[in-house]
Structure formats: C-alpha cells, structure tokens
Coordinates of C-alpha atoms in Angstrom, one line a residue:
E1 CA -0.1 0.1 -0.1
V2 CA 1.4 3.4 -1.0
S3 CA 1.0 6.3 1.4
T4 CA 0.1 9.6 0.0
V5 CA 2.0 12.8 1.0
S6 CA 0.1 15.4 3.2
T7 CA 1.6 18.7 2.8
L8 CA 0.9 21.2 5.3
L9 CA -1.6 22.9 2.8
K10 CA -3.3 19.7 1.8
G11 CA -3.8 18.6 5.3
I12 CA -5.4 21.7 6.4
Q13 CA -7.7 21.8 3.2
A14 CA -8.6 18.1 3.7
R15 CA -9.6 18.8 7.3
A16 CA -11.4 22.0 6.4
Q17 CA -13.6 20.1 3.9
I18 CA -15.2 18.0 6.7
S19 CA -15.4 20.8 9.3
K20 CA -18.8 21.7 10.6
P21 CA -19.6 24.7 9.9
A22 CA -17.6 24.8 6.7
V23 CA -14.1 26.3 6.8
A24 CA -12.6 28.2 3.9
V25 CA -8.7 28.0 3.2
R26 CA -6.9 30.5 1.1
Y27 CA -3.4 29.8 0.2
A28 CA -1.2 32.7 -0.8
L29 CA 2.5 32.4 -1.4
N30 CA 4.2 35.7 -0.5
D31 CA 1.0 37.6 -0.4
T32 CA -0.1 39.0 2.9
T33 CA -3.4 40.3 1.7
V34 CA -5.9 39.1 4.2
A35 CA -9.6 39.8 4.4
A36 CA -10.6 41.7 7.5
D37 CA -13.0 39.0 8.8
V38 CA -10.7 36.0 8.8
D39 CA -10.6 33.9 12.0
A40 CA -6.9 32.6 11.6
V41 CA -3.8 33.2 9.6
V42 CA -1.2 30.5 9.4
V43 CA 2.4 31.4 8.4
V44 CA 4.8 28.9 7.7
V45 CA 8.5 29.7 8.2
Q46 CA 11.4 27.5 7.7
S47 CA 15.2 27.6 8.2
D48 CA 17.9 27.7 5.5
L49 CA 20.3 25.0 4.7
E50 CA 20.5 22.1 7.2
S51 CA 23.5 19.9 7.4
E52 CA 25.8 18.5 10.1
S53 CA 28.7 19.9 8.2
H54 CA 27.2 23.5 8.1
D55 CA 26.9 25.9 11.2
R56 CA 24.4 28.5 10.4
A57 CA 25.4 32.2 10.9
S58 CA 22.1 33.0 12.6
L59 CA 19.3 31.2 14.2
R60 CA 16.8 33.9 13.5
M61 CA 14.0 33.5 11.0
R62 CA 15.0 33.9 7.3
P63 CA 14.5 37.7 6.2
E64 CA 11.7 36.7 3.8
D65 CA 9.7 35.0 6.5
A66 CA 10.4 38.2 8.9
S67 CA 9.1 40.2 6.1
T68 CA 6.0 38.4 5.7
L69 CA 5.1 38.8 9.4
T70 CA 5.9 42.5 9.3
R71 CA 3.7 43.1 6.3
L72 CA 0.9 41.0 7.9
Q73 CA 1.2 43.0 11.1
A74 CA 1.1 46.3 9.1
Q75 CA -2.0 45.2 7.1
L76 CA -4.0 43.7 10.0
G77 CA -2.8 45.8 12.9
M78 CA -2.8 44.9 16.5
R79 CA -6.7 45.1 16.7
T80 CA -7.3 42.1 14.5
R81 CA -9.5 39.3 15.8
A82 CA -7.7 36.7 13.9
Q83 CA -5.5 34.3 15.5
I84 CA -2.0 34.5 13.9
V85 CA -0.2 31.2 14.1
V86 CA 3.4 30.8 13.1
V87 CA 4.4 27.2 12.0
V88 CA 8.2 26.6 12.0
V89 CA 9.3 23.6 9.8
S90 CA 12.9 23.1 10.3
G91 CA 15.4 20.4 11.0
A92 CA 17.0 22.8 13.6
P93 CA 15.8 25.4 16.0
V94 CA 14.7 28.7 14.6
D95 CA 14.6 31.6 16.9
T96 CA 11.5 33.8 16.5
S97 CA 11.6 35.6 19.7
A98 CA 13.3 38.6 18.3
H99 CA 10.7 39.5 15.9
E100 CA 8.4 42.5 16.7
A101 CA 5.2 40.7 15.8
V102 CA 6.2 37.8 18.5
R103 CA 7.5 40.2 21.1
N104 CA 4.3 42.6 20.9
G105 CA 1.8 39.5 21.0
F106 CA 0.6 39.9 17.4
V107 CA 1.5 36.3 17.0
S108 CA -1.0 34.2 18.9
S109 CA 0.7 30.8 18.9
I110 CA 4.2 29.3 17.6
I111 CA 4.1 25.6 16.4
Y112 CA 7.4 23.8 15.9
G113 CA 6.7 21.2 13.2
W114 CA 10.2 20.1 12.9
Q115 CA 10.6 17.6 10.2
S116 CA 7.1 16.6 10.2
G117 CA 7.4 13.8 7.4
M118 CA 4.8 12.5 5.0
E119 CA 2.0 13.2 7.2
G120 CA 2.8 16.5 8.5
G121 CA -0.1 18.3 7.1
T122 CA -2.6 15.9 8.7
A123 CA -0.9 16.2 11.9
L124 CA -0.9 20.0 11.8
A125 CA -4.5 20.0 10.7
G126 CA -5.4 17.8 13.8
L127 CA -3.8 20.3 16.1
L128 CA -5.0 23.5 14.4
F129 CA -8.6 22.1 14.3
G130 CA -8.5 20.6 18.0
D131 CA -8.9 17.0 17.0
V132 CA -5.7 16.2 19.0
D133 CA -3.9 17.6 22.0
F134 CA -0.5 19.6 21.4
S135 CA 2.3 17.4 22.9
A136 CA 5.8 17.0 22.2
A137 CA 9.5 16.1 23.6
M138 CA 12.5 18.3 22.2
A139 CA 14.6 16.1 19.9
V140 CA 17.4 18.9 20.1
T141 CA 18.3 21.8 22.4
A142 CA 16.8 25.2 21.1
Y143 CA 18.9 28.2 21.7
F144 CA 18.2 32.0 21.6
E145 CA 19.8 33.8 18.9
N146 CA 22.5 35.1 21.2
F147 CA 24.3 31.8 22.0
T148 CA 27.9 30.8 21.5
S149 CA 28.1 28.0 18.7
P150 CA 30.9 26.3 17.2
G151 CA 30.9 28.7 14.2
K152 CA 31.0 31.7 16.7
G153 CA 34.2 30.7 18.7
G154 CA 33.0 27.6 20.3
P155 CA 34.4 24.1 19.8
S156 CA 35.9 23.2 16.5
I157 CA 33.8 21.3 13.8
D158 CA 36.5 18.8 13.7
N159 CA 35.6 17.6 17.3
I160 CA 34.6 14.1 16.2
S161 CA 33.1 13.2 19.9
L162 CA 30.6 15.8 19.4
A163 CA 31.1 17.0 22.9
N164 CA 29.5 20.6 23.3
R165 CA 27.5 20.0 20.1
G166 CA 23.9 19.5 19.6
Y167 CA 22.0 18.4 22.6
R168 CA 25.2 18.1 24.7
F169 CA 26.0 21.8 23.9
I170 CA 24.7 23.4 27.2
E171 CA 27.5 25.5 28.6
D172 CA 25.4 28.4 29.7
E173 CA 21.6 27.6 30.3
A174 CA 20.7 31.4 29.9
F175 CA 21.1 30.8 26.1
V176 CA 18.9 27.7 26.1
Y177 CA 15.2 28.4 25.0
R178 CA 14.1 24.6 25.4
P179 CA 16.4 21.9 26.5
F180 CA 16.8 18.6 24.8
G181 CA 14.0 16.3 26.1
F182 CA 11.7 19.3 27.2
A183 CA 8.1 18.3 26.9
A184 CA 4.9 20.2 26.9
S185 CA 1.2 19.4 26.6
Y186 CA -2.1 21.0 27.6
S187 CA -3.2 17.7 29.1
A188 CA -1.9 16.4 32.4
W189 CA 0.5 13.3 31.9
S190 CA 3.4 11.6 33.5
T191 CA 6.2 9.1 32.4
P192 CA 6.5 6.2 34.6
V193 CA 9.7 5.1 36.0
I194 CA 10.7 1.9 34.3

C-alpha cells in the first residue's frame, strides 16, 4: 500500500472540507493580503540549509519570513480578531523571539513542526482544528539567537566526539530556550519510572 504525502496545505484543506460549519482555506505564497473578517492566519516559516557539516550564521527567521510577518502585522494591525499562528518547519531550531510581531503579542501561537514527514499536514491540521492535543518532547536543544556556537568561537567542527555540540551543547543555560527532552502538553500526563 502506497502512502500519500500530506503537505501542510493539503492537510489543512482536507480537514477544512469535513469541518462543521464549513471552513474556507485560502493559500497565498508571498502575499499577505488578508480579508478583515478572517478567523485565523497560518504563516509557515523555515530555516535555511540544514546539514551536520554546516553551522548557520544565525538562528533567526529567514529575512523573507520575517518580512511576511511584518507586512501581515502592518495590514491587519494589533486590533485584529484573527489568531495569527506561526508554524516553524525545520530540522533545527529557529529563533522567532526577536521578531517584533512575536514580542508585541501579534502572533498568537508558534508551533514547531520540525521535520514533520509525509503526514505532517494531517498532523498539523489535527492540532489546528483541535482534534488532538499539542504534545511533544524536544529532540534537540533550542537556543536563543545570542548563543555561543562552534561557528562563533566555540568548539571546532573537527571535534569528532561531538562534545559540546547538538543536545550536549549546554555551557550556559541562559542561552537555552528549550532543552533537549523538554516536553509540553495541555493535558496532564506523566512518564512512569521503568
């Protein structure tokens, strides 16, 4: 049996079709023109190149994604009733905290989709429509933009042991946004000791 791929857009569109009352979905690539009466706006951001052999110069959102949020906020303003949801799809952390739309509360929610796979769209739609609960455990350590990385004077890329890299890289927890293994949910749950 061959699985189908559910992009983020396809997943949201499919779930919207069975919604009661009906939900209209409009897709606009690089267009921030939004009707004043919308209930929600989903903005998908991503990181640049991801590779174990490449240290990024910055953890911040790509300039084009930051520009989209800036234009959207300028159009809708702070008085909008729409829920503004940012979905980050990336193989590594992306620091959204420095963007004005995040700091001033214009953005209602940030969802880290990470590498969501073939059914990422179905999973995202289930979360957005309230069919399933948000829950996750961090597979990496997420840092704020101002961290010290191997590319910024930290350990050498030639360090084969990978000490002080990836989830092991926590020299100063003031730079850590969410640590490796951090878990969150709106439900009450616990992990039994085995």
